[in-house]
Amino acid sequence: MQKTFRIIDEDGIHARPATALVNTANKFKDTESFAEANGKKVTLKSILGVLSLGLEQGDTLTLISEGPSENDALSALSEVMINEGLGELNE
């Protein structure tokens, strides 16, 4: 399962929101979650991986979850993106 967002935060995805995404992904032990942007795919369970994407305002980010709890994981990650004002669904 996946959802794509357009980054709207003027600071992009920096340490604080990256930490929120990583903490959320790590709650789902049985499910792998990834972030994909600019042709690069990283695990959402690593803050360095997320920061290495260098996401800035206007960039597109795809969140991907695979595993038994993929629905719940993707919903929780989407909530972080929207509630933290990081991105909006890019449908």
Coordinates of N, CA, C and O in Angstrom, one line a residue:
M1 N 0.8 -1.2 0.0 CA 0.0 0.0 0.0 C 0.9 1.2 0.0 O 1.9 1.2 0.6
Q2 N 0.4 2.3 -0.7 CA 1.2 3.5 -0.7 C 0.3 4.7 -0.8 O -0.8 4.6 -1.3
K3 N 0.8 5.8 -0.3 CA 0.2 7.2 -0.5 C 1.3 8.1 -0.9 O 2.4 8.1 -0.4
T4 N 0.9 9.1 -1.7 CA 1.9 10.1 -2.1 C 1.5 11.5 -1.6 O 0.3 11.8 -1.6
F5 N 2.5 12.2 -1.1 CA 2.2 13.5 -0.5 C 3.1 14.5 -1.3 O 4.2 14.2 -1.7
R6 N 2.6 15.8 -1.3 CA 3.4 16.9 -1.7 C 3.8 17.6 -0.4 O 3.0 18.0 0.4
I7 N 5.1 17.9 -0.3 CA 5.6 18.5 0.9 C 5.2 20.0 0.9 O 5.5 20.7 -0.1
I8 N 4.5 20.4 2.0 CA 4.1 21.8 2.1 C 4.8 22.6 3.2 O 4.7 23.9 3.1
D9 N 5.5 22.0 4.1 CA 6.2 22.7 5.1 C 7.3 23.5 4.5 O 8.1 22.9 3.7
E10 N 7.4 24.7 4.8 CA 8.5 25.6 4.2 C 9.9 25.1 4.6 O 10.8 25.4 3.9
D11 N 10.0 24.4 5.7 CA 11.3 23.9 6.1 C 11.6 22.5 5.5 O 12.6 21.9 5.8
G12 N 10.6 21.9 4.8 CA 10.8 20.5 4.3 C 10.7 19.5 5.4 O 10.1 19.8 6.5
I13 N 11.3 18.4 5.3 CA 11.3 17.4 6.3 C 12.7 17.4 7.0 O 13.7 17.0 6.4
H14 N 12.7 18.0 8.2 CA 13.9 18.1 8.9 C 13.8 17.2 10.1 O 13.0 16.3 10.2
A15 N 14.7 17.3 11.1 CA 14.9 16.4 12.2 C 13.6 16.1 13.0 O 13.3 15.0 13.2
R16 N 12.9 17.2 13.4 CA 11.7 16.9 14.3 C 10.6 16.1 13.6 O 10.2 15.1 14.1
P17 N 10.2 16.5 12.4 CA 9.2 15.7 11.7 C 9.7 14.4 11.3 O 8.9 13.4 11.3
A18 N 11.0 14.3 10.9 CA 11.5 13.0 10.6 C 11.5 12.0 11.8 O 11.1 10.8 11.6
T19 N 11.7 12.5 13.0 CA 11.7 11.7 14.2 C 10.2 11.3 14.4 O 10.0 10.1 14.8
A20 N 9.2 12.1 14.2 CA 7.8 11.7 14.3 C 7.5 10.6 13.4 O 6.8 9.6 13.8
L21 N 8.0 10.7 12.1 CA 7.7 9.6 11.2 C 8.4 8.3 11.6 O 7.8 7.2 11.5
V22 N 9.6 8.4 12.0 CA 10.4 7.2 12.4 C 9.7 6.5 13.6 O 9.5 5.3 13.7
N23 N 9.4 7.3 14.6 CA 8.7 6.8 15.8 C 7.4 6.1 15.5 O 7.1 5.0 16.0
T24 N 6.7 6.7 14.6 CA 5.4 6.1 14.2 C 5.6 4.7 13.4 O 5.0 3.7 13.7
A25 N 6.6 4.7 12.5 CA 6.9 3.5 11.7 C 7.3 2.4 12.7 O 7.0 1.2 12.5
N26 N 8.1 2.7 13.7 CA 8.6 1.7 14.6 C 7.6 1.1 15.6 O 7.8 0.1 16.2
K27 N 6.4 1.7 15.6 CA 5.3 1.2 16.4 C 4.8 -0.1 15.8 O 4.1 -0.9 16.5
F28 N 5.0 -0.3 14.5 CA 4.4 -1.4 13.8 C 5.6 -2.4 13.5 O 6.2 -2.4 12.4
K29 N 5.9 -3.3 14.5 CA 7.0 -4.2 14.4 C 6.9 -5.2 13.2 O 7.9 -5.6 12.7
D30 N 5.6 -5.6 12.9 CA 5.4 -6.6 11.9 C 5.3 -6.0 10.5 O 5.0 -6.8 9.5
T31 N 5.5 -4.7 10.3 CA 5.3 -4.1 9.0 C 6.5 -3.2 8.6 O 7.0 -2.5 9.5
E32 N 6.9 -3.4 7.4 CA 8.0 -2.5 6.9 C 7.4 -1.3 6.3 O 6.5 -1.4 5.5
S33 N 8.0 -0.1 6.6 CA 7.5 1.1 5.9 C 8.7 1.8 5.3 O 9.8 1.8 5.9
F34 N 8.4 2.4 4.1 CA 9.5 3.1 3.4 C 9.0 4.4 2.9 O 7.8 4.7 2.8
A35 N 10.0 5.3 2.7 CA 9.8 6.6 2.1 C 10.5 6.6 0.8 O 11.7 6.2 0.7
E36 N 9.9 7.1 -0.3 CA 10.5 7.1 -1.6 C 10.3 8.5 -2.2 O 9.2 9.1 -2.2
A37 N 11.5 9.1 -2.6 CA 11.5 10.4 -3.2 C 12.7 10.6 -4.1 O 13.8 10.0 -3.8
N38 N 12.5 11.3 -5.2 CA 13.7 11.6 -6.1 C 14.4 10.3 -6.5 O 15.7 10.3 -6.6
G39 N 13.7 9.2 -6.7 CA 14.3 8.0 -7.2 C 15.1 7.2 -6.1 O 15.8 6.3 -6.4
K40 N 14.9 7.6 -4.8 CA 15.6 6.9 -3.7 C 14.6 6.4 -2.7 O 13.6 7.1 -2.4
K41 N 14.8 5.2 -2.3 CA 13.8 4.5 -1.3 C 14.6 4.2 -0.1 O 15.6 3.5 -0.1
V42 N 14.1 4.6 1.1 CA 14.7 4.4 2.4 C 13.7 3.8 3.4 O 12.5 4.1 3.2
T43 N 14.2 3.1 4.4 CA 13.3 2.6 5.4 C 12.9 3.8 6.3 O 13.7 4.7 6.6
L44 N 11.6 3.7 6.7 CA 11.1 4.8 7.6 C 11.5 4.5 9.1 O 11.1 5.2 10.0
K45 N 12.2 3.4 9.3 CA 12.6 3.1 10.7 C 14.0 3.6 11.0 O 14.6 3.3 12.0
S46 N 14.6 4.5 10.1 CA 15.9 5.1 10.3 C 15.8 6.6 10.1 O 15.5 7.0 9.0
I47 N 16.1 7.3 11.1 CA 16.1 8.8 11.0 C 17.1 9.3 9.9 O 16.8 10.2 9.1
L48 N 18.3 8.7 9.9 CA 19.3 9.1 8.9 C 18.8 8.8 7.5 O 19.0 9.6 6.6
G49 N 18.1 7.7 7.3 CA 17.5 7.4 6.0 C 16.6 8.4 5.5 O 16.6 8.9 4.4
V50 N 15.6 8.8 6.4 CA 14.6 9.8 6.1 C 15.3 11.2 5.8 O 15.0 11.8 4.8
L51 N 16.2 11.6 6.6 CA 16.9 12.9 6.4 C 17.8 12.8 5.1 O 17.9 13.9 4.5
S52 N 18.3 11.7 4.8 CA 19.1 11.6 3.6 C 18.3 11.9 2.3 O 18.9 12.2 1.2
L53 N 17.0 11.9 2.3 CA 16.2 12.2 1.2 C 16.2 13.7 0.8 O 16.0 14.1 -0.3
G54 N 16.6 14.5 1.8 CA 16.7 15.9 1.6 C 15.5 16.6 1.1 O 15.5 17.4 0.2
L55 N 14.3 16.2 1.7 CA 13.0 16.7 1.2 C 12.8 18.2 1.5 O 13.0 18.6 2.6
E56 N 12.4 18.9 0.5 CA 12.2 20.3 0.6 C 10.7 20.6 0.2 O 10.1 19.8 -0.5
Q57 N 10.3 21.8 0.5 CA 8.9 22.2 0.1 C 8.7 22.0 -1.4 O 9.6 22.4 -2.2
G58 N 7.6 21.4 -1.8 CA 7.3 21.2 -3.2 C 7.7 19.8 -3.7 O 7.2 19.4 -4.7
D59 N 8.5 19.1 -2.9 CA 8.9 17.8 -3.3 C 7.8 16.8 -3.2 O 6.9 17.1 -2.4
T60 N 7.8 15.7 -3.9 CA 6.8 14.6 -3.7 C 7.5 13.5 -2.9 O 8.6 13.1 -3.2
L61 N 6.7 13.0 -2.0 CA 7.1 11.9 -1.1 C 6.1 10.8 -1.2 O 4.9 11.1 -1.0
T62 N 6.5 9.6 -1.4 CA 5.6 8.4 -1.4 C 5.9 7.6 -0.1 O 7.1 7.2 0.1
L63 N 4.9 7.3 0.7 CA 5.0 6.5 1.8 C 4.5 5.1 1.4 O 3.4 5.0 0.9
I64 N 5.3 4.0 1.8 CA 4.9 2.7 1.4 C 4.9 1.8 2.6 O 5.9 1.9 3.4
S65 N 3.9 1.0 2.8 CA 3.9 0.1 3.9 C 3.6 -1.3 3.4 O 2.7 -1.5 2.5
E66 N 4.3 -2.3 3.9 CA 4.1 -3.7 3.5 C 4.2 -4.6 4.7 O 5.1 -4.6 5.5
G67 N 3.1 -5.4 4.9 CA 3.1 -6.4 6.0 C 1.7 -6.5 6.6 O 0.8 -5.8 6.1
P68 N 1.6 -7.3 7.6 CA 0.3 -7.5 8.3 C -0.5 -6.3 8.7 O -1.7 -6.3 8.7
S69 N 0.2 -5.3 9.2 CA -0.4 -4.1 9.7 C -0.3 -2.9 8.7 O -0.3 -1.7 9.1
E70 N -0.1 -3.2 7.4 CA 0.1 -2.1 6.5 C -0.9 -1.0 6.4 O -0.6 0.2 6.3
N71 N -2.2 -1.4 6.6 CA -3.3 -0.4 6.6 C -3.1 0.6 7.7 O -3.2 1.8 7.6
D72 N -3.0 0.0 8.9 CA -2.8 0.8 10.1 C -1.6 1.7 10.1 O -1.6 2.8 10.5
A73 N -0.5 1.1 9.6 CA 0.8 1.8 9.6 C 0.7 3.0 8.6 O 1.1 4.1 8.9
L74 N 0.1 2.8 7.4 CA 0.0 3.8 6.5 C -0.9 4.9 6.9 O -0.7 6.1 6.7
S75 N -2.0 4.5 7.6 CA -2.9 5.5 8.2 C -2.2 6.4 9.2 O -2.4 7.6 9.2
A76 N -1.5 5.8 10.1 CA -0.8 6.5 11.2 C 0.3 7.4 10.6 O 0.4 8.6 11.0
L77 N 1.0 6.9 9.6 CA 2.1 7.8 8.9 C 1.4 9.0 8.2 O 1.9 10.1 8.2
S78 N 0.3 8.7 7.6 CA -0.4 9.8 6.9 C -0.9 10.8 7.8 O -0.8 12.0 7.6
E79 N -1.4 10.4 9.0 CA -1.8 11.3 10.0 C -0.7 12.2 10.5 O -0.8 13.4 10.7
V80 N 0.5 11.7 10.6 CA 1.7 12.5 11.0 C 2.0 13.5 9.9 O 2.2 14.7 10.2
M81 N 2.0 13.1 8.7 CA 2.2 14.0 7.6 C 1.2 15.2 7.6 O 1.6 16.4 7.4
I82 N 0.0 14.9 7.8 CA -1.1 15.9 7.7 C -1.2 16.7 9.0 O -1.2 18.0 8.9
N83 N -1.2 16.1 10.1 CA -1.3 16.8 11.4 C -0.1 17.6 11.7 O -0.3 18.7 12.4
E84 N 1.1 17.2 11.3 CA 2.3 18.0 11.5 C 2.4 19.2 10.5 O 3.4 19.9 10.5
G85 N 1.5 19.2 9.5 CA 1.6 20.2 8.5 C 2.8 20.0 7.5 O 3.3 21.0 6.9
L86 N 3.2 18.8 7.4 CA 4.3 18.5 6.5 C 3.9 18.4 5.0 O 4.7 18.8 4.2
G87 N 2.8 17.7 4.8 CA 2.4 17.5 3.4 C 0.9 17.3 3.3 O 0.2 17.2 4.2
E88 N 0.5 17.3 2.0 CA -0.9 17.1 1.7 C -0.9 15.9 0.7 O 0.0 15.8 -0.1
L89 N -2.0 15.2 0.7 CA -2.2 14.1 -0.2 C -2.1 14.6 -1.6 O -2.8 15.6 -2.0
N90 N -1.4 13.9 -2.5 CA -1.2 14.3 -3.8 C -1.9 13.3 -4.7 O -1.3 12.3 -5.0
E91 N -3.2 13.5 -5.0 CA -3.9 12.4 -5.6 C -4.0 12.6 -7.1 O -4.0 13.7 -7.6

